[in-house]
Amino acid sequence: MAEAFNDLTLPDDKAARYATVAQEIAAVLDGEPNRTARMATIASMLAASFDHFFWTGFYVVDPERERELVVGPYQGTLGCLRIAYGRGVCGAAAATGQTQLVPDVHAFPGHIACDGRSASEVVVPVFDAAGELIAVFDVDATEPAAFDEVDARWLEAILRNSFT
């Protein structure tokens, strides 16, 4: 299925593009139980589908360190290796369990500049079937206000359907 995805022409309309990509992700992940493989595939497919996605990936809950995320599968430049809950946009998503939609990361209190070129960000908490936080999914863009509610809702749906 991944080979077919590479040749797929995606719609220009953002919501329609997400709908198509969501179907493709579900098809590729069908039957794959490994969480890391699922995360790597999601990061790869979403990064390949939206030109403005500068950094796309997961920060995973570290079971060895209390209330700390560790970088997981991603596409893009070097990411921060560890982020404490409550620190920066990813840490806020982990601490609150709520999606963070940030049009200007430089105005976000406590923002962590893993790459100074990032200007806007959307971070979605990822839960397992038991409702436990397992990761956050982070997407950065170099343009301010690159993300909106369409991005947030579709990313939430893709991640919910992929891990619960």
GROMACS .gro file of C-alpha atoms in nm:
model
  164
    1MET     CA    1   0.000   0.000   0.000
    2ALA     CA    2   0.282   0.245   0.075
    3GLU     CA    3   0.398   0.225  -0.286
    4ALA     CA    4   0.052   0.325  -0.406
    5PHE     CA    5   0.052   0.616  -0.160
    6ASN     CA    6   0.372   0.753  -0.310
    7ASP     CA    7   0.198   0.783  -0.649
    8LEU     CA    8  -0.130   0.919  -0.512
    9THR     CA    9  -0.236   1.266  -0.625
   10LEU     CA   10  -0.371   1.443  -0.320
   11PRO     CA   11  -0.653   1.701  -0.333
   12ASP     CA   12  -0.564   2.069  -0.292
   13ASP     CA   13  -0.840   2.132  -0.038
   14LYS     CA   14  -0.689   2.078   0.308
   15ALA     CA   15  -0.980   1.886   0.461
   16ALA     CA   16  -1.011   1.665   0.153
   17ARG     CA   17  -0.635   1.605   0.160
   18TYR     CA   18  -0.652   1.500   0.525
   19ALA     CA   19  -0.944   1.269   0.450
   20THR     CA   20  -0.749   1.098   0.172
   21VAL     CA   21  -0.432   1.072   0.380
   22ALA     CA   22  -0.628   0.939   0.679
   23GLN     CA   23  -0.769   0.658   0.463
   24GLU     CA   24  -0.423   0.575   0.330
   25ILE     CA   25  -0.269   0.573   0.678
   26ALA     CA   26  -0.544   0.342   0.805
   27ALA     CA   27  -0.487   0.106   0.512
   28VAL     CA   28  -0.110   0.096   0.560
   29LEU     CA   29  -0.136   0.042   0.937
   30ASP     CA   30  -0.404  -0.227   0.911
   31GLY     CA   31  -0.282  -0.531   1.102
   32GLU     CA   32   0.043  -0.372   1.226
   33PRO     CA   33   0.064  -0.405   1.605
   34ASN     CA   34   0.404  -0.243   1.663
   35ARG     CA   35   0.363   0.106   1.808
   36THR     CA   36   0.699   0.233   1.682
   37ALA     CA   37   0.625   0.117   1.328
   38ARG     CA   38   0.286   0.288   1.345
   39MET     CA   39   0.440   0.613   1.466
   40ALA     CA   40   0.715   0.610   1.204
   41THR     CA   41   0.462   0.547   0.928
   42ILE     CA   42   0.227   0.823   1.043
   43ALA     CA   43   0.510   1.076   1.070
   44SER     CA   44   0.642   0.982   0.727
   45MET     CA   45   0.306   0.985   0.549
   46LEU     CA   46   0.193   1.315   0.700
   47ALA     CA   47   0.528   1.485   0.635
   48ALA     CA   48   0.510   1.372   0.272
   49SER     CA   49   0.154   1.501   0.233
   50PHE     CA   50   0.185   1.864   0.343
   51ASP     CA   51   0.460   2.088   0.207
   52HIS     CA   52   0.451   2.327   0.503
   53PHE     CA   53   0.517   2.052   0.761
   54PHE     CA   54   0.876   2.141   0.859
   55TRP     CA   55   0.909   1.896   1.150
   56THR     CA   56   0.664   1.609   1.198
   57GLY     CA   57   0.689   1.349   1.468
   58PHE     CA   58   0.634   1.201   1.809
   59TYR     CA   59   0.762   1.266   2.156
   60VAL     CA   60   0.696   0.947   2.351
   61VAL     CA   61   0.620   0.916   2.722
   62ASP     CA   62   0.936   0.777   2.883
   63PRO     CA   63   0.839   0.501   3.129
   64GLU     CA   64   1.183   0.534   3.293
   65ARG     CA   65   1.149   0.904   3.379
   66GLU     CA   66   0.851   1.056   3.553
   67ARG     CA   67   0.659   1.314   3.347
   68GLU     CA   68   0.911   1.332   3.066
   69LEU     CA   69   0.888   1.285   2.691
   70VAL     CA   70   1.168   1.145   2.475
   71VAL     CA   71   1.196   1.198   2.102
   72GLY     CA   72   1.039   0.922   1.896
   73PRO     CA   73   0.995   0.862   1.524
   74TYR     CA   74   1.002   1.185   1.326
   75GLN     CA   75   1.074   1.351   0.993
   76GLY     CA   76   1.274   1.673   0.982
   77THR     CA   77   1.571   1.846   1.138
   78LEU     CA   78   1.722   1.747   1.471
   79GLY     CA   79   1.460   1.754   1.744
   80CYS     CA   80   1.496   1.808   2.116
   81LEU     CA   81   1.583   1.478   2.281
   82ARG     CA   82   1.378   1.523   2.598
   83ILE     CA   83   1.095   1.750   2.706
   84ALA     CA   84   0.947   1.771   3.055
   85TYR     CA   85   0.570   1.780   3.098
   86GLY     CA   86   0.458   2.141   3.115
   87ARG     CA   87   0.763   2.272   2.927
   88GLY     CA   88   0.707   2.426   2.583
   89VAL     CA   89   0.423   2.338   2.348
   90CYS     CA   90   0.483   1.962   2.359
   91GLY     CA   91   0.509   1.962   2.736
   92ALA     CA   92   0.187   2.164   2.762
   93ALA     CA   93   0.004   1.907   2.548
   94ALA     CA   94   0.139   1.625   2.767
   95ALA     CA   95   0.051   1.803   3.093
   96THR     CA   96  -0.301   1.908   2.991
   97GLY     CA   97  -0.397   1.623   2.758
   98GLN     CA   98  -0.525   1.887   2.515
   99THR     CA   99  -0.424   1.981   2.164
  100GLN     CA  100  -0.209   2.293   2.146
  101LEU     CA  101  -0.260   2.513   1.838
  102VAL     CA  102   0.006   2.785   1.844
  103PRO     CA  103   0.014   3.045   1.563
  104ASP     CA  104   0.333   3.211   1.696
  105VAL     CA  105   0.564   2.986   1.895
  106HIS     CA  106   0.781   3.282   1.995
  107ALA     CA  107   0.486   3.427   2.189
  108PHE     CA  108   0.418   3.094   2.368
  109PRO     CA  109   0.536   3.107   2.732
  110GLY     CA  110   0.828   2.871   2.784
  111HIS     CA  111   0.861   2.778   2.416
  112ILE     CA  112   1.155   2.546   2.348
  113ALA     CA  113   1.343   2.637   2.031
  114CYS     CA  114   1.458   2.294   1.914
  115ASP     CA  115   1.501   2.460   1.573
  116GLY     CA  116   1.486   2.840   1.564
  117ARG     CA  117   1.324   2.834   1.219
  118SER     CA  118   0.996   2.702   1.361
  119ALA     CA  119   0.731   2.974   1.371
  120SER     CA  120   0.403   2.790   1.439
  121GLU     CA  121   0.308   2.453   1.581
  122VAL     CA  122   0.028   2.210   1.647
  123VAL     CA  123   0.074   1.938   1.909
  124VAL     CA  124  -0.179   1.661   1.969
  125PRO     CA  125  -0.172   1.429   2.273
  126VAL     CA  126  -0.182   1.060   2.177
  127PHE     CA  127  -0.369   0.813   2.398
  128ASP     CA  128  -0.385   0.434   2.392
  129ALA     CA  129  -0.704   0.226   2.411
  130ALA     CA  130  -0.700   0.250   2.792
  131GLY     CA  131  -0.693   0.631   2.776
  132GLU     CA  132  -0.330   0.657   2.892
  133LEU     CA  133  -0.106   0.920   2.735
  134ILE     CA  134   0.157   0.742   2.525
  135ALA     CA  135   0.301   1.034   2.326
  136VAL     CA  136   0.240   1.373   2.174
  137PHE     CA  137   0.243   1.432   1.800
  138ASP     CA  138   0.418   1.754   1.703
  139VAL     CA  139   0.408   1.940   1.373
  140ASP     CA  140   0.609   2.258   1.319
  141ALA     CA  141   0.607   2.503   1.029
  142THR     CA  142   0.846   2.783   0.938
  143GLU     CA  143   0.552   3.013   0.860
  144PRO     CA  144   0.348   3.186   1.133
  145ALA     CA  145  -0.014   3.070   1.172
  146ALA     CA  146   0.039   2.773   0.940
  147PHE     CA  147  -0.212   2.556   1.129
  148ASP     CA  148  -0.579   2.593   1.211
  149GLU     CA  149  -0.870   2.395   1.353
  150VAL     CA  150  -0.886   2.181   1.037
  151ASP     CA  151  -0.532   2.058   1.105
  152ALA     CA  152  -0.601   2.005   1.475
  153ARG     CA  153  -0.924   1.808   1.423
  154TRP     CA  154  -0.788   1.587   1.145
  155LEU     CA  155  -0.465   1.513   1.330
  156GLU     CA  156  -0.667   1.426   1.642
  157ALA     CA  157  -0.883   1.189   1.436
  158ILE     CA  158  -0.589   1.021   1.262
  159LEU     CA  159  -0.407   0.965   1.590
  160ARG     CA  160  -0.717   0.848   1.777
  161ASN     CA  161  -0.793   0.596   1.502
  162SER     CA  162  -0.431   0.479   1.491
  163PHE     CA  163  -0.374   0.409   1.863
  164THR     CA  164  -0.709   0.334   2.031
   0.00000   0.00000   0.00000
